[in-house]
Amino acid sequence: RHNVETMRALGVAPQRILAVGGGTRNRLWLQIVSDIADIEQFVPDQTYGASYGDAFLAGVGIGLFRDTMQVTQWVRHAASVRPRPEVQVRYEAYYQVYRELYEGSAAAVHRLVGATSDE
């Protein structure tokens, strides 16, 4: 939800999320994500994750595909997970606590990442 809200604040209005990776094997997890983020998720028949997208972008880069819109011919829709507004309200208080924790610890987490990146 935080990522979706950030995109919207930047003027990008995602209509749905393309779910990939290991989490797609857990229907409950997908439902929770949709409920919290209040956004529909599409699950493709192949859920390899970033490597699948990377391969497609490489294909665009070498001219195998003319543009990124051709991905719609490559990725087939297998399932959808829609948010349930009646459930989303249950997560609201938890999300507000998450935002408080995030805002309060973001600077420290960034310093921690900076301190460990030299190792």
PDB file of C-alpha atoms in Angstrom:
ATOM      1  CA  ARG A   1       0.000   0.000   0.000  1.00  0.00           C
ATOM      2  CA  HIS A   2       2.825   2.360   0.818  1.00  0.00           C
ATOM      3  CA  ASN A   3       4.332   1.818  -2.639  1.00  0.00           C
ATOM      4  CA  VAL A   4       0.953   2.275  -4.353  1.00  0.00           C
ATOM      5  CA  GLU A   5       0.324   5.476  -2.383  1.00  0.00           C
ATOM      6  CA  THR A   6       3.789   6.766  -3.311  1.00  0.00           C
ATOM      7  CA  MET A   7       3.155   6.095  -7.008  1.00  0.00           C
ATOM      8  CA  ARG A   8      -0.177   7.907  -6.829  1.00  0.00           C
ATOM      9  CA  ALA A   9       1.464  10.870  -5.070  1.00  0.00           C
ATOM     10  CA  LEU A  10       3.916  11.056  -7.988  1.00  0.00           C
ATOM     11  CA  GLY A  11       1.070  11.156 -10.505  1.00  0.00           C
ATOM     12  CA  VAL A  12       1.127   7.500 -11.534  1.00  0.00           C
ATOM     13  CA  ALA A  13      -2.216   5.787 -11.042  1.00  0.00           C
ATOM     14  CA  PRO A  14      -1.732   2.013 -11.089  1.00  0.00           C
ATOM     15  CA  GLN A  15      -4.939   0.167 -11.882  1.00  0.00           C
ATOM     16  CA  ARG A  16      -3.606  -3.250 -10.924  1.00  0.00           C
ATOM     17  CA  ILE A  17      -0.459  -5.059  -9.893  1.00  0.00           C
ATOM     18  CA  LEU A  18       1.116  -7.913 -11.836  1.00  0.00           C
ATOM     19  CA  ALA A  19       1.974 -10.422  -9.111  1.00  0.00           C
ATOM     20  CA  VAL A  20       5.057 -12.576  -9.709  1.00  0.00           C
ATOM     21  CA  GLY A  21       7.489 -14.638  -7.699  1.00  0.00           C
ATOM     22  CA  GLY A  22       7.097 -17.105  -4.867  1.00  0.00           C
ATOM     23  CA  GLY A  23       4.280 -15.230  -3.143  1.00  0.00           C
ATOM     24  CA  THR A  24       1.959 -16.112  -6.001  1.00  0.00           C
ATOM     25  CA  ARG A  25       1.873 -19.692  -4.717  1.00  0.00           C
ATOM     26  CA  ASN A  26       0.022 -18.541  -1.608  1.00  0.00           C
ATOM     27  CA  ARG A  27      -3.527 -17.426  -2.383  1.00  0.00           C
ATOM     28  CA  LEU A  28      -4.040 -16.075   1.156  1.00  0.00           C
ATOM     29  CA  TRP A  29      -0.950 -13.873   0.842  1.00  0.00           C
ATOM     30  CA  LEU A  30      -2.178 -12.502  -2.491  1.00  0.00           C
ATOM     31  CA  GLN A  31      -5.568 -11.747  -0.964  1.00  0.00           C
ATOM     32  CA  ILE A  32      -4.016  -9.963   2.022  1.00  0.00           C
ATOM     33  CA  VAL A  33      -1.854  -7.802  -0.270  1.00  0.00           C
ATOM     34  CA  SER A  34      -4.873  -6.856  -2.394  1.00  0.00           C
ATOM     35  CA  ASP A  35      -6.963  -6.109   0.688  1.00  0.00           C
ATOM     36  CA  ILE A  36      -4.323  -3.917   2.337  1.00  0.00           C
ATOM     37  CA  ALA A  37      -3.245  -2.096  -0.822  1.00  0.00           C
ATOM     38  CA  ASP A  38      -6.809  -1.834  -2.153  1.00  0.00           C
ATOM     39  CA  ILE A  39      -5.701  -2.847  -5.618  1.00  0.00           C
ATOM     40  CA  GLU A  40      -6.400  -5.778  -7.913  1.00  0.00           C
ATOM     41  CA  GLN A  41      -3.604  -8.189  -8.684  1.00  0.00           C
ATOM     42  CA  PHE A  42      -3.247 -10.128 -11.901  1.00  0.00           C
ATOM     43  CA  VAL A  43      -1.384 -13.400 -11.667  1.00  0.00           C
ATOM     44  CA  PRO A  44       0.168 -14.525 -14.962  1.00  0.00           C
ATOM     45  CA  ASP A  45       0.485 -18.171 -15.942  1.00  0.00           C
ATOM     46  CA  GLN A  46       4.286 -17.833 -15.617  1.00  0.00           C
ATOM     47  CA  THR A  47       5.350 -16.218 -12.345  1.00  0.00           C
ATOM     48  CA  TYR A  48       9.136 -16.317 -12.670  1.00  0.00           C
ATOM     49  CA  GLY A  49       9.464 -12.800 -11.324  1.00  0.00           C
ATOM     50  CA  ALA A  50      12.030 -10.211 -12.265  1.00  0.00           C
ATOM     51  CA  SER A  51      14.068 -12.525 -14.493  1.00  0.00           C
ATOM     52  CA  TYR A  52      11.081 -12.947 -16.824  1.00  0.00           C
ATOM     53  CA  GLY A  53      10.717  -9.183 -17.165  1.00  0.00           C
ATOM     54  CA  ASP A  54      14.469  -8.793 -17.545  1.00  0.00           C
ATOM     55  CA  ALA A  55      14.471 -11.297 -20.411  1.00  0.00           C
ATOM     56  CA  PHE A  56      11.667  -9.417 -22.125  1.00  0.00           C
ATOM     57  CA  LEU A  57      13.438  -6.055 -21.740  1.00  0.00           C
ATOM     58  CA  ALA A  58      16.620  -7.626 -23.125  1.00  0.00           C
ATOM     59  CA  GLY A  59      14.551  -8.802 -26.095  1.00  0.00           C
ATOM     60  CA  VAL A  60      13.363  -5.228 -26.654  1.00  0.00           C
ATOM     61  CA  GLY A  61      16.948  -4.010 -26.338  1.00  0.00           C
ATOM     62  CA  ILE A  62      18.253  -6.341 -29.056  1.00  0.00           C
ATOM     63  CA  GLY A  63      15.286  -5.769 -31.348  1.00  0.00           C
ATOM     64  CA  LEU A  64      13.552  -9.103 -30.811  1.00  0.00           C
ATOM     65  CA  PHE A  65      10.460  -7.092 -29.772  1.00  0.00           C
ATOM     66  CA  ARG A  66       9.673  -3.675 -31.199  1.00  0.00           C
ATOM     67  CA  ASP A  67       8.491  -2.127 -27.901  1.00  0.00           C
ATOM     68  CA  THR A  68       7.423  -2.915 -24.364  1.00  0.00           C
ATOM     69  CA  MET A  69       3.746  -3.099 -25.343  1.00  0.00           C
ATOM     70  CA  GLN A  70       4.445  -6.471 -26.929  1.00  0.00           C
ATOM     71  CA  VAL A  71       4.719  -7.923 -23.430  1.00  0.00           C
ATOM     72  CA  THR A  72       0.930  -8.309 -23.537  1.00  0.00           C
ATOM     73  CA  GLN A  73       1.444 -11.003 -26.183  1.00  0.00           C
ATOM     74  CA  TRP A  74       4.001 -12.719 -23.994  1.00  0.00           C
ATOM     75  CA  VAL A  75       2.318 -12.681 -20.584  1.00  0.00           C
ATOM     76  CA  ARG A  76      -0.942 -14.594 -20.240  1.00  0.00           C
ATOM     77  CA  HIS A  77      -3.395 -13.827 -17.467  1.00  0.00           C
ATOM     78  CA  ALA A  78      -4.154 -16.820 -15.231  1.00  0.00           C
ATOM     79  CA  ALA A  79      -6.016 -15.375 -12.220  1.00  0.00           C
ATOM     80  CA  SER A  80      -7.136 -12.165 -10.540  1.00  0.00           C
ATOM     81  CA  VAL A  81      -7.262 -11.250  -6.886  1.00  0.00           C
ATOM     82  CA  ARG A  82      -9.582  -8.376  -6.078  1.00  0.00           C
ATOM     83  CA  PRO A  83      -9.540  -6.375  -2.851  1.00  0.00           C
ATOM     84  CA  ARG A  84     -12.392  -6.842  -0.431  1.00  0.00           C
ATOM     85  CA  PRO A  85     -13.388  -3.411   0.928  1.00  0.00           C
ATOM     86  CA  GLU A  86     -15.174  -4.958   3.898  1.00  0.00           C
ATOM     87  CA  VAL A  87     -11.878  -6.554   4.978  1.00  0.00           C
ATOM     88  CA  GLN A  88      -9.611  -3.627   4.141  1.00  0.00           C
ATOM     89  CA  VAL A  89     -11.043  -1.567   6.987  1.00  0.00           C
ATOM     90  CA  ARG A  90      -9.683  -4.148   9.449  1.00  0.00           C
ATOM     91  CA  TYR A  91      -6.125  -3.440   8.285  1.00  0.00           C
ATOM     92  CA  GLU A  92      -6.345   0.357   8.517  1.00  0.00           C
ATOM     93  CA  ALA A  93      -5.190   0.721  12.144  1.00  0.00           C
ATOM     94  CA  TYR A  94      -2.282  -1.671  11.536  1.00  0.00           C
ATOM     95  CA  TYR A  95      -1.262   0.265   8.448  1.00  0.00           C
ATOM     96  CA  GLN A  96      -1.242   3.540  10.367  1.00  0.00           C
ATOM     97  CA  VAL A  97       1.046   1.971  12.992  1.00  0.00           C
ATOM     98  CA  TYR A  98       3.315   0.718  10.189  1.00  0.00           C
ATOM     99  CA  ARG A  99       3.510   4.249   8.746  1.00  0.00           C
ATOM    100  CA  GLU A 100       4.439   5.685  12.142  1.00  0.00           C
ATOM    101  CA  LEU A 101       7.136   3.044  12.580  1.00  0.00           C
ATOM    102  CA  TYR A 102       8.408   3.603   9.044  1.00  0.00           C
ATOM    103  CA  GLU A 103       8.605   7.374   9.409  1.00  0.00           C
ATOM    104  CA  GLY A 104      10.273   7.050  12.811  1.00  0.00           C
ATOM    105  CA  SER A 105      12.910   4.534  11.733  1.00  0.00           C
ATOM    106  CA  ALA A 106      13.567   5.386   8.052  1.00  0.00           C
ATOM    107  CA  ALA A 107      16.615   7.588   8.745  1.00  0.00           C
ATOM    108  CA  ALA A 108      18.171   4.984  11.060  1.00  0.00           C
ATOM    109  CA  VAL A 109      17.572   2.189   8.537  1.00  0.00           C
ATOM    110  CA  HIS A 110      19.212   4.242   5.775  1.00  0.00           C
ATOM    111  CA  ARG A 111      22.225   4.907   8.028  1.00  0.00           C
ATOM    112  CA  LEU A 112      22.419   1.194   8.804  1.00  0.00           C
ATOM    113  CA  VAL A 113      22.415   0.331   5.107  1.00  0.00           C
ATOM    114  CA  GLY A 114      25.133   2.938   4.501  1.00  0.00           C
ATOM    115  CA  ALA A 115      27.269   1.548   7.321  1.00  0.00           C
ATOM    116  CA  THR A 116      27.100  -1.999   5.994  1.00  0.00           C
ATOM    117  CA  SER A 117      27.623  -1.149   2.321  1.00  0.00           C
ATOM    118  CA  ASP A 118      31.354  -0.534   2.904  1.00  0.00           C
ATOM    119  CA  GLU A 119      31.936  -4.093   4.082  1.00  0.00           C
TER     120      GLU A 119
END
